PDB file of C-alpha atoms in Angstrom:
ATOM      1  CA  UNK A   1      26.409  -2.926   5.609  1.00  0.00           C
ATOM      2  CA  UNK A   2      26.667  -1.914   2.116  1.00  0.00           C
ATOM      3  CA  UNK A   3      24.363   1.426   1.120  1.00  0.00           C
ATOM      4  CA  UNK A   4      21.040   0.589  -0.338  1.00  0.00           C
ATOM      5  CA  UNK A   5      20.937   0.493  -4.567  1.00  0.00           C
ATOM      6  CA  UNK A   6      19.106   2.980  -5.982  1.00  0.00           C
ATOM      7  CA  UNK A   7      19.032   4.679  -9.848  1.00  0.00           C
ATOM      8  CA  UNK A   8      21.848   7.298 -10.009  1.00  0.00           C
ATOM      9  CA  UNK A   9      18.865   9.602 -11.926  1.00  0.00           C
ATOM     10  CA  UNK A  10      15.578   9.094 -13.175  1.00  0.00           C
ATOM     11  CA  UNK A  11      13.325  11.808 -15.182  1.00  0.00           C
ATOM     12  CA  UNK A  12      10.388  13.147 -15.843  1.00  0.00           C
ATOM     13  CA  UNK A  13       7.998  15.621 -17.707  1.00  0.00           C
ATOM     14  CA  UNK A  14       5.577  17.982 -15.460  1.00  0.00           C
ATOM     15  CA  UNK A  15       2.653  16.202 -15.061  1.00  0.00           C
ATOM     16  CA  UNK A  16       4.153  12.543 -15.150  1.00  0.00           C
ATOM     17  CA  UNK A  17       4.662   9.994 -12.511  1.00  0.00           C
ATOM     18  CA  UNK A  18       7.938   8.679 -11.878  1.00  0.00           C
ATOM     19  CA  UNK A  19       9.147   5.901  -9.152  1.00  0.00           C
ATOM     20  CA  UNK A  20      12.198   5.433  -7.614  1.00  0.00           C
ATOM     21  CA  UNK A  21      13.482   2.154  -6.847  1.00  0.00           C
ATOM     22  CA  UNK A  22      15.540   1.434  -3.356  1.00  0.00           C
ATOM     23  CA  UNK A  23      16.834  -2.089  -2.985  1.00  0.00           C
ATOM     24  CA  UNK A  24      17.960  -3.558   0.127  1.00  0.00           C
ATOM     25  CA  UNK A  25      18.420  -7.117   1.552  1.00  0.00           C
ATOM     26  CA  UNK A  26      16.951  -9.629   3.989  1.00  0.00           C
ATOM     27  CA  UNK A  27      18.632  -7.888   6.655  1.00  0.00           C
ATOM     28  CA  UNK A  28      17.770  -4.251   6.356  1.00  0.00           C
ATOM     29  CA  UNK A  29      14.483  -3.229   3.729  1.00  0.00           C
ATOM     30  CA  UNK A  30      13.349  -6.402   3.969  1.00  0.00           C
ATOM     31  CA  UNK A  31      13.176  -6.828   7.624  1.00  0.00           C
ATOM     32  CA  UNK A  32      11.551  -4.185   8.867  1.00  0.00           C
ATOM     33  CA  UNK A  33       8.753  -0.838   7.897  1.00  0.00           C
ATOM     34  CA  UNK A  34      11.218   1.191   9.224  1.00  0.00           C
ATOM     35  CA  UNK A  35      11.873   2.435   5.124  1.00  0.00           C
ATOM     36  CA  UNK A  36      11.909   6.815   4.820  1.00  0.00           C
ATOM     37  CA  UNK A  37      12.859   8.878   1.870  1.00  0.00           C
ATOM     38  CA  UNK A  38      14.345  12.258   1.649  1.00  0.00           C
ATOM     39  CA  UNK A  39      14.312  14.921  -0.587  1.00  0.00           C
ATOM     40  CA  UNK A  40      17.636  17.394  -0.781  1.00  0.00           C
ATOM     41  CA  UNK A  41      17.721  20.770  -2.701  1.00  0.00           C
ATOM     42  CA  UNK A  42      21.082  21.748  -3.444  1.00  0.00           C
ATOM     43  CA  UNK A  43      23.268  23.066  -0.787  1.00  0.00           C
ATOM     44  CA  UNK A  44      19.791  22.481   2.086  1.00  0.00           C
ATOM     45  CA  UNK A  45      19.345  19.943   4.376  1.00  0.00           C
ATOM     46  CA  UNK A  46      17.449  17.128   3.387  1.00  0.00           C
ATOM     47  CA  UNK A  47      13.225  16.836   4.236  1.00  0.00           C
ATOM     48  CA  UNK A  48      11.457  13.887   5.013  1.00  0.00           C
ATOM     49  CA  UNK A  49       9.290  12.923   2.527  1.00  0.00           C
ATOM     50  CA  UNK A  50       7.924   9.642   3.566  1.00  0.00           C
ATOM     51  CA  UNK A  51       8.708   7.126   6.775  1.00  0.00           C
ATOM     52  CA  UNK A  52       7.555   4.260   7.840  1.00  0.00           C
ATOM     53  CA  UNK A  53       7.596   2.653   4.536  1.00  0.00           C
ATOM     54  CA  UNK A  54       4.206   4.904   3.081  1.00  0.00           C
ATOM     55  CA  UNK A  55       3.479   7.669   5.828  1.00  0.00           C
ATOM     56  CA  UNK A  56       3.493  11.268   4.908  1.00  0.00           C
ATOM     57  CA  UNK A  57       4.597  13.874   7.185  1.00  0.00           C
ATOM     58  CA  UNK A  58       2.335  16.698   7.655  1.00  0.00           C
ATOM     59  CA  UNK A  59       2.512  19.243   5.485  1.00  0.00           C
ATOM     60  CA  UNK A  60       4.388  16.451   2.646  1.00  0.00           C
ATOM     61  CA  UNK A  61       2.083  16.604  -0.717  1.00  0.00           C
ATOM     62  CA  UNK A  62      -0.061  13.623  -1.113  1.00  0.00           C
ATOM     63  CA  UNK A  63       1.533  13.780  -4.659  1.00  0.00           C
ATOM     64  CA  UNK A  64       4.434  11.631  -2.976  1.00  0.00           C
ATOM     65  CA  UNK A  65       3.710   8.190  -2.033  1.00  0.00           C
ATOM     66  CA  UNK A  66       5.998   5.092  -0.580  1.00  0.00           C
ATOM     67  CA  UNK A  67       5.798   1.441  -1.016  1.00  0.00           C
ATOM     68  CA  UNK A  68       7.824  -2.010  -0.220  1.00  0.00           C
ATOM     69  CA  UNK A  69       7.507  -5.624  -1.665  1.00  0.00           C
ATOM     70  CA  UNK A  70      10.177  -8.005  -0.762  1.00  0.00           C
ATOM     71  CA  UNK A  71      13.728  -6.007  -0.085  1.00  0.00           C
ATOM     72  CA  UNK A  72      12.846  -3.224  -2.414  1.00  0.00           C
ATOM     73  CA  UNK A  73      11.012   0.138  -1.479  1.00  0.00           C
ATOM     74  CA  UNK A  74       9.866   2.198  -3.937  1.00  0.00           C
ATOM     75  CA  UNK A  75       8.991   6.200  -3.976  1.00  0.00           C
ATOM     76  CA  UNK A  76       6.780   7.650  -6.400  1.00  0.00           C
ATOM     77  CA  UNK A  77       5.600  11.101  -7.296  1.00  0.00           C
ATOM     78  CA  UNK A  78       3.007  11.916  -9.475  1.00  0.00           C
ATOM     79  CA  UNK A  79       2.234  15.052 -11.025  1.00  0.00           C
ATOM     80  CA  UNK A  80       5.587  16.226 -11.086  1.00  0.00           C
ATOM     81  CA  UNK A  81       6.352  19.472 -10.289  1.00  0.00           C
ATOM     82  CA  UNK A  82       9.443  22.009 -11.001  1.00  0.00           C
ATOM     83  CA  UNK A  83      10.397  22.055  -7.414  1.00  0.00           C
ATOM     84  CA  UNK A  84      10.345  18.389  -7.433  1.00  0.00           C
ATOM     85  CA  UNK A  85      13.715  18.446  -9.073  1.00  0.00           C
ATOM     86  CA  UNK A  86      16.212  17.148  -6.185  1.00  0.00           C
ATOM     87  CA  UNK A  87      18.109  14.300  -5.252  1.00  0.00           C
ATOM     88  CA  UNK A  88      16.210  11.632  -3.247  1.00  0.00           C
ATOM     89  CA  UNK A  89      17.412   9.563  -0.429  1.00  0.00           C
ATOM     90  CA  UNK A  90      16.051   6.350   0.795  1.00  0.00           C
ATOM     91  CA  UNK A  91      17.287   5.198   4.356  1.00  0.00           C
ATOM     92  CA  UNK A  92      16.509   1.466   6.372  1.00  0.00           C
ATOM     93  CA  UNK A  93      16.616   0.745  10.044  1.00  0.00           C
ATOM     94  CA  UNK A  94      19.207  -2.091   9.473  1.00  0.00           C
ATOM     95  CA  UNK A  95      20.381  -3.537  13.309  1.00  0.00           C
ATOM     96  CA  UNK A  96      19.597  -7.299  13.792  1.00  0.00           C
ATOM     97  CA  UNK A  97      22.183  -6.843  16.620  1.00  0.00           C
ATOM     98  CA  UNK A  98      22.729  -3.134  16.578  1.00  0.00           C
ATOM     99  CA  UNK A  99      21.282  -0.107  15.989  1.00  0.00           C
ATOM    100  CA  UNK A 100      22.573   0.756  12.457  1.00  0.00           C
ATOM    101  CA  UNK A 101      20.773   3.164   9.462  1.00  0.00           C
ATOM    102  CA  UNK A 102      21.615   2.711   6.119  1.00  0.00           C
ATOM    103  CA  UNK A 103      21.050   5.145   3.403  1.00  0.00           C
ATOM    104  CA  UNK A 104      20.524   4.530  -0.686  1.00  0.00           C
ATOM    105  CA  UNK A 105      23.052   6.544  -3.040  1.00  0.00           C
ATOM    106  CA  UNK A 106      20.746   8.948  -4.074  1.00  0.00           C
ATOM    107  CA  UNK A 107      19.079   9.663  -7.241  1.00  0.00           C
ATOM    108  CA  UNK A 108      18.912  12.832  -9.229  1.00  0.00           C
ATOM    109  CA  UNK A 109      15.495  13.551 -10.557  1.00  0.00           C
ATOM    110  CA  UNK A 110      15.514  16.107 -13.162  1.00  0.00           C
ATOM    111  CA  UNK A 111      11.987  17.269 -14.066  1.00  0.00           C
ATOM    112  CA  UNK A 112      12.392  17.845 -18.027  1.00  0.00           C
TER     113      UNK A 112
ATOM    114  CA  UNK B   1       9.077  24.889  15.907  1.00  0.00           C
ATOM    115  CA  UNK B   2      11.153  22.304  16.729  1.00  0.00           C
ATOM    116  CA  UNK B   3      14.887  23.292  15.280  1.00  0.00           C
ATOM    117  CA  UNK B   4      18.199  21.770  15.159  1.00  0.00           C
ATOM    118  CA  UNK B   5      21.013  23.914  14.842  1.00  0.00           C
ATOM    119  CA  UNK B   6      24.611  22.757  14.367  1.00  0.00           C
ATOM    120  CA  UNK B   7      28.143  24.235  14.889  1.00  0.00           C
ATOM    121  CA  UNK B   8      31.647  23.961  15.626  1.00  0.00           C
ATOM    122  CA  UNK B   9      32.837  23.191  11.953  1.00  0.00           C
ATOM    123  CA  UNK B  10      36.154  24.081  10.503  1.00  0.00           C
ATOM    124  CA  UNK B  11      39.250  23.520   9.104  1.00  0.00           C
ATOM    125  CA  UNK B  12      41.911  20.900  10.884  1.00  0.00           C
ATOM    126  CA  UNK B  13      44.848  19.117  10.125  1.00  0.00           C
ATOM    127  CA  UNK B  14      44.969  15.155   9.796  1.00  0.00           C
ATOM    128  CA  UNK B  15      45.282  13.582  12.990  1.00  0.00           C
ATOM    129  CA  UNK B  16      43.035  16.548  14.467  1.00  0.00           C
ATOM    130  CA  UNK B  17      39.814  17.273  16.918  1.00  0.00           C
ATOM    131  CA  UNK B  18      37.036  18.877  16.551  1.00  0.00           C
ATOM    132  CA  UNK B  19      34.004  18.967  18.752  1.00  0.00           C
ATOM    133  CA  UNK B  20      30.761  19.882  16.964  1.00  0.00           C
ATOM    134  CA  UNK B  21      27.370  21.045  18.841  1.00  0.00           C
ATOM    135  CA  UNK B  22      23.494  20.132  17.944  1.00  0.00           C
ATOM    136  CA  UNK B  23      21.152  23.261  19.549  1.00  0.00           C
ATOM    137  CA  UNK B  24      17.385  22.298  20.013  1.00  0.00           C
ATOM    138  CA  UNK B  25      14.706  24.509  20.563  1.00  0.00           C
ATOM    139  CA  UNK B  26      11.148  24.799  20.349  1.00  0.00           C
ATOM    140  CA  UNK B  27      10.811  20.795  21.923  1.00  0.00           C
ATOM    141  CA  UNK B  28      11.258  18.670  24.418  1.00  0.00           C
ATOM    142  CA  UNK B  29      14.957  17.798  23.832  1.00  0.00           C
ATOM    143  CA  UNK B  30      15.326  15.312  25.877  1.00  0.00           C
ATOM    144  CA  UNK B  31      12.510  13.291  24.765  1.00  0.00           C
ATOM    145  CA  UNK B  32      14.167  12.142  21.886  1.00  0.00           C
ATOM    146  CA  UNK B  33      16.633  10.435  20.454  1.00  0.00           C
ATOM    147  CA  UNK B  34      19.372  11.915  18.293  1.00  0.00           C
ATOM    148  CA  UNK B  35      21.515  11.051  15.656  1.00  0.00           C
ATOM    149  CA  UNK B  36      24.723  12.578  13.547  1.00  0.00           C
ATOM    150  CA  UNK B  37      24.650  12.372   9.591  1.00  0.00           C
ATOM    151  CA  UNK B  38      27.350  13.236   7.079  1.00  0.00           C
ATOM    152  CA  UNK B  39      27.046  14.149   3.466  1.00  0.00           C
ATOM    153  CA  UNK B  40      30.601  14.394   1.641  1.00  0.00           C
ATOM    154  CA  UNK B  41      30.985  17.011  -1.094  1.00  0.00           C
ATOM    155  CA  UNK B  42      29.134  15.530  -3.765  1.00  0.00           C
ATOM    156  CA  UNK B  43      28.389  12.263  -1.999  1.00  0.00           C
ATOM    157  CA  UNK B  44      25.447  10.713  -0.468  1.00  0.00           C
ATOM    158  CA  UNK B  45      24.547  10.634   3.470  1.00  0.00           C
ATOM    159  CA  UNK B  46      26.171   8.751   5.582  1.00  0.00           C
ATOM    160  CA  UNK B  47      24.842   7.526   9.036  1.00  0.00           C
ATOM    161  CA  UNK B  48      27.539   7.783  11.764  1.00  0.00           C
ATOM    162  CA  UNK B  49      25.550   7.660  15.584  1.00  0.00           C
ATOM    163  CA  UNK B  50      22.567   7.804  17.455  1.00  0.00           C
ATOM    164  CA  UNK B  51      22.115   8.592  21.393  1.00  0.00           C
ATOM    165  CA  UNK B  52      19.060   7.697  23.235  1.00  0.00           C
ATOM    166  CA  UNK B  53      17.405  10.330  24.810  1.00  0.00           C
ATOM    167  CA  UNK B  54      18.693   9.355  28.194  1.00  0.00           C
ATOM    168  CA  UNK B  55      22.279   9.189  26.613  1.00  0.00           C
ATOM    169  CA  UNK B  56      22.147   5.793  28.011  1.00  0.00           C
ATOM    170  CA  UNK B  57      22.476   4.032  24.746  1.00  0.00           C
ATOM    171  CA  UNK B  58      25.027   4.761  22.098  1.00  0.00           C
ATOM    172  CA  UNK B  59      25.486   3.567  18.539  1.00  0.00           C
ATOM    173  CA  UNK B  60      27.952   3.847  15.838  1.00  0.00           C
ATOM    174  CA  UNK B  61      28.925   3.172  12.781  1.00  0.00           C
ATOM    175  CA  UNK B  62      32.112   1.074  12.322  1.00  0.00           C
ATOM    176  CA  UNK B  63      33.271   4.118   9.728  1.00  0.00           C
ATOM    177  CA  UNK B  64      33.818   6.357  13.260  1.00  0.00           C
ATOM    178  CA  UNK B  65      33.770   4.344  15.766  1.00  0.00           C
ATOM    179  CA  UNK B  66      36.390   4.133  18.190  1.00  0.00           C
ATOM    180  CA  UNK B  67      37.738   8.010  16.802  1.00  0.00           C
ATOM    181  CA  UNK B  68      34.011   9.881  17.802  1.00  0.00           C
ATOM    182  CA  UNK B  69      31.867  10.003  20.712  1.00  0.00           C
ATOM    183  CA  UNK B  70      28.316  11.682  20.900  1.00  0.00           C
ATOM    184  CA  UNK B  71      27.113  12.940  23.889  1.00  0.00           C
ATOM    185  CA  UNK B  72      24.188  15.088  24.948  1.00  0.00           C
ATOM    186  CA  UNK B  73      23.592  17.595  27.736  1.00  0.00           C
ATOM    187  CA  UNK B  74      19.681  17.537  28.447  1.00  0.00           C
ATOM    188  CA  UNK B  75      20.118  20.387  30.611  1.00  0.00           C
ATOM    189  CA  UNK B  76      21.060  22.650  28.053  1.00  0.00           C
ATOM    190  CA  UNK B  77      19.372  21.030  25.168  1.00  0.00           C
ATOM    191  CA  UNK B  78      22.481  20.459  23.328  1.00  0.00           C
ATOM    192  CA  UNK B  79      24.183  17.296  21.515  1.00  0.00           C
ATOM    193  CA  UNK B  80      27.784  16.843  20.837  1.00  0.00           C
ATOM    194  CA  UNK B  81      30.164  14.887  18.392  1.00  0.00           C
ATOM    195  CA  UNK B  82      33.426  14.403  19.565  1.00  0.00           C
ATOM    196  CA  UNK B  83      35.516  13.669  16.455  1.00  0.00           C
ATOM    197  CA  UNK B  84      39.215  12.522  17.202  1.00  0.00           C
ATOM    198  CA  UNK B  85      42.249  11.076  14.633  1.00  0.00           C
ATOM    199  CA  UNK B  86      40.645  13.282  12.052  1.00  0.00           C
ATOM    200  CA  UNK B  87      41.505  12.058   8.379  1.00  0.00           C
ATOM    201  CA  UNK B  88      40.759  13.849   4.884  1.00  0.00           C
ATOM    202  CA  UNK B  89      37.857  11.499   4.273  1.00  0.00           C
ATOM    203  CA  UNK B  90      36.119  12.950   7.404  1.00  0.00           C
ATOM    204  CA  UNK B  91      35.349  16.230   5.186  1.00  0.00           C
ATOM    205  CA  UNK B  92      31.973  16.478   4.969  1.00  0.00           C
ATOM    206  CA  UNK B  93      28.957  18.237   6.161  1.00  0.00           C
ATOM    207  CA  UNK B  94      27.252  17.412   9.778  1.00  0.00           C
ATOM    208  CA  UNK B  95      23.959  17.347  10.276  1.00  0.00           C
ATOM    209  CA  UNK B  96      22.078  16.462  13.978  1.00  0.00           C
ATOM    210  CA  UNK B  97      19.056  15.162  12.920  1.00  0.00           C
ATOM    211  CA  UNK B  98      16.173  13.576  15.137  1.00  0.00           C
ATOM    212  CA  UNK B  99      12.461  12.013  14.898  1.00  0.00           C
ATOM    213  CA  UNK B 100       9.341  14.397  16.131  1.00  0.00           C
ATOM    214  CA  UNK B 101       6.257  13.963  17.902  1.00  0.00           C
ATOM    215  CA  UNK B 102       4.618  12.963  15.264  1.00  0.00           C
ATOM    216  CA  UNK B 103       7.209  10.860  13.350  1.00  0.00           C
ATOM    217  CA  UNK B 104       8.817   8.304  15.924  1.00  0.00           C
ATOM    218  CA  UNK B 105      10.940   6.764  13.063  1.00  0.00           C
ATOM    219  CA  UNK B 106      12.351   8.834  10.647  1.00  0.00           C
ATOM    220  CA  UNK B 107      14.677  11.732  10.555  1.00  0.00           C
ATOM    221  CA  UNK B 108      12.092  14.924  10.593  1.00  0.00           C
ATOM    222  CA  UNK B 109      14.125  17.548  12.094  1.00  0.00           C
ATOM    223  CA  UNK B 110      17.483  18.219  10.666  1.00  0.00           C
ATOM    224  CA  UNK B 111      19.380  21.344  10.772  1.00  0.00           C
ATOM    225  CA  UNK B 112      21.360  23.742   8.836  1.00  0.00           C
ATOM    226  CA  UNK B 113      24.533  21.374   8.889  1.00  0.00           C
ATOM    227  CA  UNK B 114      28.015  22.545   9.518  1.00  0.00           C
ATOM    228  CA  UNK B 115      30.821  21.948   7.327  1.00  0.00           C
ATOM    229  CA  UNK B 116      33.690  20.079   8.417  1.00  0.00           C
ATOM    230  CA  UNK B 117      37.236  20.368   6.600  1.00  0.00           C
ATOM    231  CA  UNK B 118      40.383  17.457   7.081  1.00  0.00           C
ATOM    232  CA  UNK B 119      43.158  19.164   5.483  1.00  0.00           C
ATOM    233  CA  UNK B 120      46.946  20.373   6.071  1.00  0.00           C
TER     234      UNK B 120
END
């Protein structure tokens, strides 16, 4: 399985809404709600930001928000925040036969 | 507070073993699923196995498979990646990373990773 396509960087001014765009196929986005997005500060672990295509964990800032049409899944955030620079993740449950997880390239947000 | 904490990283030759550990704490370890994660330097992350909370079912992906084997002792709350036929492209960071009791799908827990280096 190839990785999932996503923008190497997107940006954004504090107080703007960006989305992130995390395209898939038939076989893995497209297939299932099993869509989650990370967030990784340098040199940390990544955090779950959203799974299950739009659920926020607790404690995640309703500022984030997760969505899926077709074989593309999409994470915004609005009111964009300082800390909010990071590279983001997207990830698929991708087994037809297998158990498999794919993950997008990342994308670099700065916050401007 | 569920935690995940990783170790058994280092440096080793080409053609090397290592065998890397996964601590849990603060749940019920063996309630849940588990699953091994690699981030290159400056790369992305990478997906490489999952172990059902029984250890009963095992996945890989075809980038390790056949050169590591996961295991888990439920006893002692512990994972493990067995990671044989090391080569350089196997440097990378390890994380254990697992789903929660409140998110069934979806990597909530990771830990601290542990950094693994394939050179002579």
């Amino acid at each position: 399985q190839s990785a999932l396509t996503q923008p190497a960087s997107v940006s954004g001014s504090p107080g703007q809404s960006i989305t992130i765009s995390c395209t898939g196929t038939n076989s893995d986005v497209g297939s299932n709600n099993l869509v989650s997005w990370y967030r990784q500060h340098p040199g940390k672990a990544p955090k779950l930001m959203i799974y299950e295509v739009s659920k926020r964990p607790s404690g995640v800032s309703n500022r984030f928000s997760g969505s899926k049409s077709g074989n593309t899944a999409s994470l915004t955030i609005s009111g964009l925040q300082a800390e909010d620079e990071a590279d983001y993740y997207c990830c698929s449950y991708a087994g037809s036969r297998n158990f498999e997880v794919i993950f997008g390239g990342g994308t670099k947000l700065t916050v401007l | 507070q569920m935690q995940l904490v990783e170790s058994g990283g280092g440096l080793v030759k080409p053609g090397g073993s290592l065998r890397l550990s996964c601590g849990a704490s603060g749940f019920t370890f063996r309630d849940y699923y588990m699953n091994w994660i690699r981030q290159a330097p400056g790369k992305g992350l990478d997906w490489l196995s999952y172990i059902s909370s029984s250890g009963s079912t095992i996945y890989y992906a075809d980038s390790v498979k056949g050169r590591f084997t996961i295991s888990r002792d439920n006893a002692k709350n512990s994972l493990y990646l067995q990671m044989n036929s090391l080569r350089a492209e196997d440097t990378a960071v390890y994380y254990c990373a697992s789903p929660s009791i409140t998110v069934a799908h979806g990597f909530h827990i990771w830990g601290q990773g542990t950094m693994v280096t394939v050179s002579s």
